[in-house]
Coordinates of C-alpha atoms and ligand atoms in Angstrom, one line a residue:
X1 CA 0.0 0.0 0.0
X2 CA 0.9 3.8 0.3
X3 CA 0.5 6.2 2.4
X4 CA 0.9 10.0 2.5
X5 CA 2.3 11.0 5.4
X6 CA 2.4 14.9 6.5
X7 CA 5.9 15.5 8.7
X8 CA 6.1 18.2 10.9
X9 CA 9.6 18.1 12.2
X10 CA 8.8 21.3 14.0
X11 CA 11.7 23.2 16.2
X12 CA 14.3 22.3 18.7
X13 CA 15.6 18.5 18.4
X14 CA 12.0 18.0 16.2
X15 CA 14.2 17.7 12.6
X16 CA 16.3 15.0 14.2
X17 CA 13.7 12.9 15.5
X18 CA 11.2 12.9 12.8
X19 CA 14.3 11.9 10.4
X20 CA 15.1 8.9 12.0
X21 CA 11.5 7.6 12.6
X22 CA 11.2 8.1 9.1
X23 CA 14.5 6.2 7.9
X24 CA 12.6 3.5 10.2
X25 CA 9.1 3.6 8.5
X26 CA 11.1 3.0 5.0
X27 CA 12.6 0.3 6.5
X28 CA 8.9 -1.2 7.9
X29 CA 8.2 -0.2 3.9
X30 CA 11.1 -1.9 2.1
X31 CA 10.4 -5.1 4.5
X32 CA 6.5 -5.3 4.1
X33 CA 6.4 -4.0 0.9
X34 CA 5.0 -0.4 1.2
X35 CA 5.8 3.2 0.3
X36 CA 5.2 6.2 2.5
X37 CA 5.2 9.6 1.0
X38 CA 6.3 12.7 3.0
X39 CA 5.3 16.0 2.3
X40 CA 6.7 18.2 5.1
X41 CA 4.6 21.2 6.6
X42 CA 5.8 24.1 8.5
X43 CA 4.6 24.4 12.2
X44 CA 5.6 26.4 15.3
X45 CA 8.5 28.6 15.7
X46 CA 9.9 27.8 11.9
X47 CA 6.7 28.6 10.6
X48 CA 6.7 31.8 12.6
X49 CA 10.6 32.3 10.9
X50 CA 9.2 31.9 7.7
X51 CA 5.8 32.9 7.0
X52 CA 5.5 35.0 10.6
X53 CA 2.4 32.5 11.9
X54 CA 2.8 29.4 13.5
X55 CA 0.6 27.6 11.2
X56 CA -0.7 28.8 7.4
X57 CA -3.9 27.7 6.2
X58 CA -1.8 25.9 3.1
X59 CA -0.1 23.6 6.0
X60 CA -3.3 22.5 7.8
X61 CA -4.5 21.9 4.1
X62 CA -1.5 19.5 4.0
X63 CA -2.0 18.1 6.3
X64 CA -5.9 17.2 6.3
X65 CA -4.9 15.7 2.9
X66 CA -3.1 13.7 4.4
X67 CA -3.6 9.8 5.7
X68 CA -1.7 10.8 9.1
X69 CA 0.8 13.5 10.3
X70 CA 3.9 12.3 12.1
X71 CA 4.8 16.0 14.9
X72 CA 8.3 16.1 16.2
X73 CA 7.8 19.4 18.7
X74 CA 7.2 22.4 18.6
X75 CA 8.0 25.7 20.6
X76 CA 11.6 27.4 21.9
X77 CA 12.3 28.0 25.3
X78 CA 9.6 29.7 27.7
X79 CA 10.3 33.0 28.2
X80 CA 13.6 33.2 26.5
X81 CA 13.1 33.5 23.1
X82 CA 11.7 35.6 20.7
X83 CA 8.8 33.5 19.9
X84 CA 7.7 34.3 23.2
X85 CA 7.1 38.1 23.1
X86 CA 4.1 38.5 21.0
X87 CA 0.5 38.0 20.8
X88 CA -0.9 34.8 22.0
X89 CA -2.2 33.5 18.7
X90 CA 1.4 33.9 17.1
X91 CA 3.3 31.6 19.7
X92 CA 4.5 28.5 18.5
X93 CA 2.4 26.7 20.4
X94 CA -1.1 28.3 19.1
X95 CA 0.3 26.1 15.4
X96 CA -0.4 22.8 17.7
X97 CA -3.8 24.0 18.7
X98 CA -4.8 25.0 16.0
X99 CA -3.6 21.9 14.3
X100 CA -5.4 19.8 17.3
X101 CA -8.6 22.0 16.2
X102 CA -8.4 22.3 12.5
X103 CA -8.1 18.5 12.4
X104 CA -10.9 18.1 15.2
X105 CA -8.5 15.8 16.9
X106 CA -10.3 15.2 20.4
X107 CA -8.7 12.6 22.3
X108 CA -5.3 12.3 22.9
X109 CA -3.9 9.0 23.9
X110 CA -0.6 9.0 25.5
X111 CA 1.0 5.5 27.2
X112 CA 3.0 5.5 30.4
X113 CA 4.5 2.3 31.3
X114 CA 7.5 1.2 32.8
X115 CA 10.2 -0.5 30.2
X116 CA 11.6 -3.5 31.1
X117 CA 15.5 -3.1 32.7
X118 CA 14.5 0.5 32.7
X119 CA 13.4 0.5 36.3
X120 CA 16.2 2.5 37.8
X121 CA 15.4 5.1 35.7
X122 CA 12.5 5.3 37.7
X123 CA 12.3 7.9 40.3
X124 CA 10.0 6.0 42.8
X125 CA 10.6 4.1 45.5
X126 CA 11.1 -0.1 44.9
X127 CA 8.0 -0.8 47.3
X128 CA 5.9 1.8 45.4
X129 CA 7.1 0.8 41.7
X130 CA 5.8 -3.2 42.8
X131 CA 5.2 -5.3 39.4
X132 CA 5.2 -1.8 37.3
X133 CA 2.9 0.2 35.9
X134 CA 1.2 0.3 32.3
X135 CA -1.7 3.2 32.0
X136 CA -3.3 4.8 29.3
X137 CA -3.9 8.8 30.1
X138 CA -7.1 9.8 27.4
X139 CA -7.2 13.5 27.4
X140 CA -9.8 15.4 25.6
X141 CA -8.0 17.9 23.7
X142 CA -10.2 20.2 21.3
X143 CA -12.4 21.6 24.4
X144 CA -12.4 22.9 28.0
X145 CA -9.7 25.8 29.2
X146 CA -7.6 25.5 26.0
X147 CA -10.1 26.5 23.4
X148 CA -12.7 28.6 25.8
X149 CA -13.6 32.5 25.8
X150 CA -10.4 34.5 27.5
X151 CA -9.4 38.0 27.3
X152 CA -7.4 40.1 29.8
X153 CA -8.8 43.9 30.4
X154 CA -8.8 46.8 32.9
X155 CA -12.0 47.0 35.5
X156 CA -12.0 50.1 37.6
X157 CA -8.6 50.4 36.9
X158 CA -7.2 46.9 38.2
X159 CA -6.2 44.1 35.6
X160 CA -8.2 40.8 34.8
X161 CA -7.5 38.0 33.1
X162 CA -10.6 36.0 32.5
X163 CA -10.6 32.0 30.4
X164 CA -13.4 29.8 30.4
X165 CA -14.1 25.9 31.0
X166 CA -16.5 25.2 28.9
X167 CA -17.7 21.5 27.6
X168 CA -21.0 20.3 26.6
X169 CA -22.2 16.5 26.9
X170 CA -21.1 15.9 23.1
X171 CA -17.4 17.0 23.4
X172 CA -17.6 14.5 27.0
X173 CA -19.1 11.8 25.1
X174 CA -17.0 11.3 21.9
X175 CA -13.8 10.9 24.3
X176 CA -15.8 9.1 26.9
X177 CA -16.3 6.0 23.8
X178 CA -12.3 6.5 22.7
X179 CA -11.7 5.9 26.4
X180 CA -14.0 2.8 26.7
X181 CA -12.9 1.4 23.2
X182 CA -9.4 1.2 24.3
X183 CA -10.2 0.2 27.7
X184 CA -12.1 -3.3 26.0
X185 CA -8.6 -3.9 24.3
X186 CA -6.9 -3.9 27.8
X187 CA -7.7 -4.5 31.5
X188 CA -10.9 -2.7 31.5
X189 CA -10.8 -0.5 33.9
X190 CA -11.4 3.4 33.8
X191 CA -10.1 6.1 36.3
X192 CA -12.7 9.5 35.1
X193 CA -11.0 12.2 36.6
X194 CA -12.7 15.4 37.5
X195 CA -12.9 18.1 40.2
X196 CA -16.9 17.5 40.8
X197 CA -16.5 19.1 44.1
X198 CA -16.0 22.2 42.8
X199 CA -16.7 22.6 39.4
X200 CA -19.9 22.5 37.0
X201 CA -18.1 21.0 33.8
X202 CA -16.8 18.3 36.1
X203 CA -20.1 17.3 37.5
X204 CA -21.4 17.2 33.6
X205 CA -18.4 15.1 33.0
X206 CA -19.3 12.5 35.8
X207 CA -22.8 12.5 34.3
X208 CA -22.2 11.5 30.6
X209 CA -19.2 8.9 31.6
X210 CA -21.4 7.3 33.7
X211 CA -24.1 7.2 30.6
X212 CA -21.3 5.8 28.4
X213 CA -20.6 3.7 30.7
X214 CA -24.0 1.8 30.9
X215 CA -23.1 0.2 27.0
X216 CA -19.8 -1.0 28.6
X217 CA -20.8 -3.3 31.5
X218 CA -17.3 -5.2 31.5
X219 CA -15.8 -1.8 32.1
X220 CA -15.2 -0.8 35.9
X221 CA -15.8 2.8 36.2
X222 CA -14.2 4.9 39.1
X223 CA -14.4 8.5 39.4
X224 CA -11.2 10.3 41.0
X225 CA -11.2 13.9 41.7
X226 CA -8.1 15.2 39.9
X227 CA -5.9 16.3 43.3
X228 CA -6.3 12.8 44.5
X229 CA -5.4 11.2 41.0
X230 CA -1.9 13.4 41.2
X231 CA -1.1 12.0 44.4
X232 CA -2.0 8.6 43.6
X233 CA 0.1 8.7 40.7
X234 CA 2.9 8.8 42.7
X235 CA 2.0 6.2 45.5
X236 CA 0.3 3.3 43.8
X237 CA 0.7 3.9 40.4
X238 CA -0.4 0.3 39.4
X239 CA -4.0 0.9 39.7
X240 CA -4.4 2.7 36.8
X241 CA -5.5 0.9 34.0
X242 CA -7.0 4.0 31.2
X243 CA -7.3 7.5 33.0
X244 CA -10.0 9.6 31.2
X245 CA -9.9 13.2 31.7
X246 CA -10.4 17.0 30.3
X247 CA -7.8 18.8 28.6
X248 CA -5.8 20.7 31.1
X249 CA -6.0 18.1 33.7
X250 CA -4.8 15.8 31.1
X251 CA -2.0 17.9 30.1
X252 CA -0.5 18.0 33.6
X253 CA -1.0 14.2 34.8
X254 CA 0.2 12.8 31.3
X255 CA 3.1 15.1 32.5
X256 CA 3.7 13.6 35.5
X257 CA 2.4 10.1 34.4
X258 CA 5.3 10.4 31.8
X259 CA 8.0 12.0 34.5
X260 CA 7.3 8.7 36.8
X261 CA 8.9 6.2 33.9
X262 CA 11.9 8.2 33.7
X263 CA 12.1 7.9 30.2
X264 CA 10.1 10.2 28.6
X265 CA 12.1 9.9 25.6
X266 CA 10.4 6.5 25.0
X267 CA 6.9 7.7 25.5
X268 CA 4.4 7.6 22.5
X269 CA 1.2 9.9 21.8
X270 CA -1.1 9.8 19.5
X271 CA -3.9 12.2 18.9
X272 CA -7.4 11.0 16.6
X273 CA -10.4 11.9 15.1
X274 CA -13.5 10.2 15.0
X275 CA -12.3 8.0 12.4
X276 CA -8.6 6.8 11.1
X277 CA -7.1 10.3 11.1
X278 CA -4.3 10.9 13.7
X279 CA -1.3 13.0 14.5
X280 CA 1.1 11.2 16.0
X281 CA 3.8 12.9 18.1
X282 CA 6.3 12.1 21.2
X283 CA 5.1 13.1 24.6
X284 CA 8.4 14.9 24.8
X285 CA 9.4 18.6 23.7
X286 CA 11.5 20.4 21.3
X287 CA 14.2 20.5 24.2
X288 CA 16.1 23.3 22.6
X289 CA 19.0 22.8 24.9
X290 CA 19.9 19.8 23.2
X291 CA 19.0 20.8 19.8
X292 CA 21.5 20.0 16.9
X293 CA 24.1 17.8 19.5
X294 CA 22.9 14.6 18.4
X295 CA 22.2 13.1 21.3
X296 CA 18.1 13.5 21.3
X297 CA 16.6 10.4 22.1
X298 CA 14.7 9.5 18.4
X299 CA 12.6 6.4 20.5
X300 CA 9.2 7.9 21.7
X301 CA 9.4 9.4 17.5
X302 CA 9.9 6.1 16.5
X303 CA 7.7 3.9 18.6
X304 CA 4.7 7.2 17.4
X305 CA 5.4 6.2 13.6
X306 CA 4.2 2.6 15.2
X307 CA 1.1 3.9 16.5
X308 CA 0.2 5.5 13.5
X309 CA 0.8 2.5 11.5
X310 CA -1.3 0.3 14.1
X311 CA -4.2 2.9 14.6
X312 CA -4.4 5.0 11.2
X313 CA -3.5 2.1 8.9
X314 CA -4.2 -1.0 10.5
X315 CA -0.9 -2.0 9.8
X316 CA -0.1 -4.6 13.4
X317 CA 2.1 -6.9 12.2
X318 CA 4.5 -4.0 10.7
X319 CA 3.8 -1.8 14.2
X320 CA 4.9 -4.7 16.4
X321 CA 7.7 -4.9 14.0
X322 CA 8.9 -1.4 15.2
X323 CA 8.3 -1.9 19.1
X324 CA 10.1 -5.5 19.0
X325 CA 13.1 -4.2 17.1
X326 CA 13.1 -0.9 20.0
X327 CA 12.8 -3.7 22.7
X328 CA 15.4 -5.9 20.9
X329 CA 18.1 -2.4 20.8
X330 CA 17.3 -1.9 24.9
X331 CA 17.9 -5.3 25.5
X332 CA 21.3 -5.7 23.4
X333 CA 22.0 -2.5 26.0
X334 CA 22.3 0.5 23.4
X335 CA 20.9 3.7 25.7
X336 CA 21.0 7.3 24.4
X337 CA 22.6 9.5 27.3
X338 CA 18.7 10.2 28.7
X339 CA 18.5 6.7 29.8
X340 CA 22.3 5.9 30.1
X341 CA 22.7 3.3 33.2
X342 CA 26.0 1.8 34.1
X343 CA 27.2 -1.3 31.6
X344 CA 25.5 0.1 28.8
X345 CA 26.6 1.9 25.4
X346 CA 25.8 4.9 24.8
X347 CA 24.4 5.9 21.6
X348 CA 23.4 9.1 19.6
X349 CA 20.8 10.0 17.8
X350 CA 21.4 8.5 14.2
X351 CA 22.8 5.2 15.5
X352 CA 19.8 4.5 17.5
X353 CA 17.6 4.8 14.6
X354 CA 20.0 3.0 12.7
X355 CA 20.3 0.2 15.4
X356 CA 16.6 0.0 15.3
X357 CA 16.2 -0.1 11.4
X358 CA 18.6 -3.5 11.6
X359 CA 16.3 -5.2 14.2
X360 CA 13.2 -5.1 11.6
Ligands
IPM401 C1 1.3 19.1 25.5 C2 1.9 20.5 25.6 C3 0.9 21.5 24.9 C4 -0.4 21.4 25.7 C5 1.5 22.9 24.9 C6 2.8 23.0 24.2 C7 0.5 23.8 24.3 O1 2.2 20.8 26.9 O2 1.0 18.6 24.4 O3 1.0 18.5 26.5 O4 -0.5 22.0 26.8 O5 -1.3 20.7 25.2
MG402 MG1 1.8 19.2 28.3

């Protein structure tokens, strides 16, 4: 078959990433006997070099005529950089929302497990780590704080910032189903998380799960309130199966969800529409202060392109191609220098893709 693929390799060590998961997708072709097309589209702080917006209409084009888009990262460093000092809407990181938006992509799926001899990379205690961990974080991502009503103004002569949470039941419900679908295909077991003690949307959010919920009777349903969940995250991390949650809670537990495997450089995302259609990207950043050094860890790139062949093109065989020839490198004890661990050999950038290419 062949696919078009839209690359966005994006800013900071995005070019270097996206380049080796693509040498590995050729290699997936040249095995199975397909051909992936790139067209590359300019997002975030190049795109804001170039054509002085993060995102031009033409790219989003692109990339909806697409089969899939394959992100790198986007963005510079916070604060210091001179993507930073202008409007809102003209930050690197309005391209991704837009993109999110523009391609109606609503639930984000992001893994966080614990690899295999990867344990001491782990920050938590032995007792606390146990048998590992293996969650699914499901984050609505078109709705709620991100895409709300905000301005900031004077009133009587004292500033305000004001941005809305807004969701109704159909945004809720569409992720709620992502959520149980994937949650059939594993061990079935939701954590909704919410803050129904405090907020309206949340309480609306509790509602329509627990609707879904009623067509999924092998599904356990628990509700967490979204303070618990962060602490639980760190003391018994095991229990989580799939975490469903809104958009800016989301954001920061699939933050720490990823921090607790200590290799966030391995960590996968992908981000779908209602149907095929998904943009698949690390859960890292752009990490500008390795930029250009070769020493970026290409793996959560790589193990994305797997994803997308597994959930865009129904490609299994070729995606559990990718992930056994990523455990196979780990195991043969090649590390880039983010997971480095005494006995192993460190590798850069370019020979870890390469290394991975000769396992498939
Ligand atoms: C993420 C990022 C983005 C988000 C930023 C860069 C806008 O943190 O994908 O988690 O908050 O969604
Ligand atoms: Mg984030």
């Amino acid at each position: 078959m062949e696919y078009r693929i839209a690359t966005i390799s994006g800013d900071g060590i995005g070019p270097e990433i996206v380049t080796e998961a693509k040498k590995v997708l050729d290699r997936v072709g040249e095995v199975y006997g397909h051909k992936f097309n790139y067209e590359e589209v300019l997002m975030g702080g190049i795109s804001i070099d170039t054509y002085g917006v993060p995102l031009t209409e033409e790219a989003l084009e692109t990339a909806k005529n697409s089969d899939s888009v394959l992100l790198g990262a986007v963005g510079g460093h916070v604060g210091n950089s001179r993507w930073y000092d202008v409007a809102p809407n003209l930050r690197p990181e309005a391209g991704l929302l837009a993109i999110r938006k523009g391609l109606n992509l609503f639930a984000n799926i992001r893994p966080a497990y614990l690899y295999d001899g990867l344990g001491d990379a782990c920050p938590l205690k032995k007792e606390i780590i146990g048998d590992g961990f293996d969650m699914v974080i499901v984050r609505e991502l078109t709705g709620g704080l991100y895409f709300g009503e905000r301005r900031t103004e004077e009133v009587d002569g004292i500033m305000q910032a004001t941005d809305t949470l807004v969701y109704n039941e159909n945004e809720i419900r569409r992720v709620a189903l992502k959520a149980f679908d994937i949650a059939m295909k594993r061990k079935k077991k939701i954590t909704s998380v919410d803050k129904a003690n405090v907020l309206d949307s949340s309480r609306l959010w509790r509602k329509v799960v627990a609707e879904v919920a009623k067509d999924y009777p092998e599904v356990t349903v628990e509700n967490m309130l979204v303070d618990n969940c962060a602490m639980q995250l760190v003391m018994n991390p095991g229990q989580f199966d799939v975490i469903l949650t809104e958009n800016m809670f989301g954001d920061i537990l699939s933050d720490e969800a990823s921090m607790i495997t200590g290799s966030i450089g391995m960590l996968s995302s992908a981000s779908l529409n209602e149907g095929k259609f998904g943009l698949y990207e690390p859960s890292h950043g752009s990490a500008p202060d390795i930029a250009g050094k070769g020493i970026a860890n290409p793996i959560a790139t790589i193990l994305s392109a797997a994803m997308m062949l597994r959930f865009s093109f129904d490609l299994d065989q070729e995606a559990d191609a990718i992930e056994n020839a990523v455990k196979k490198v780990l195991a043969d004890g090649y590390r880039t220098v983010d997971i480095m661990a005494e006995g192993m050999t460190q590798v850069g950038t370019i020979e870890m893709g390469k290394l991975i290419c000769e396992r498939i």
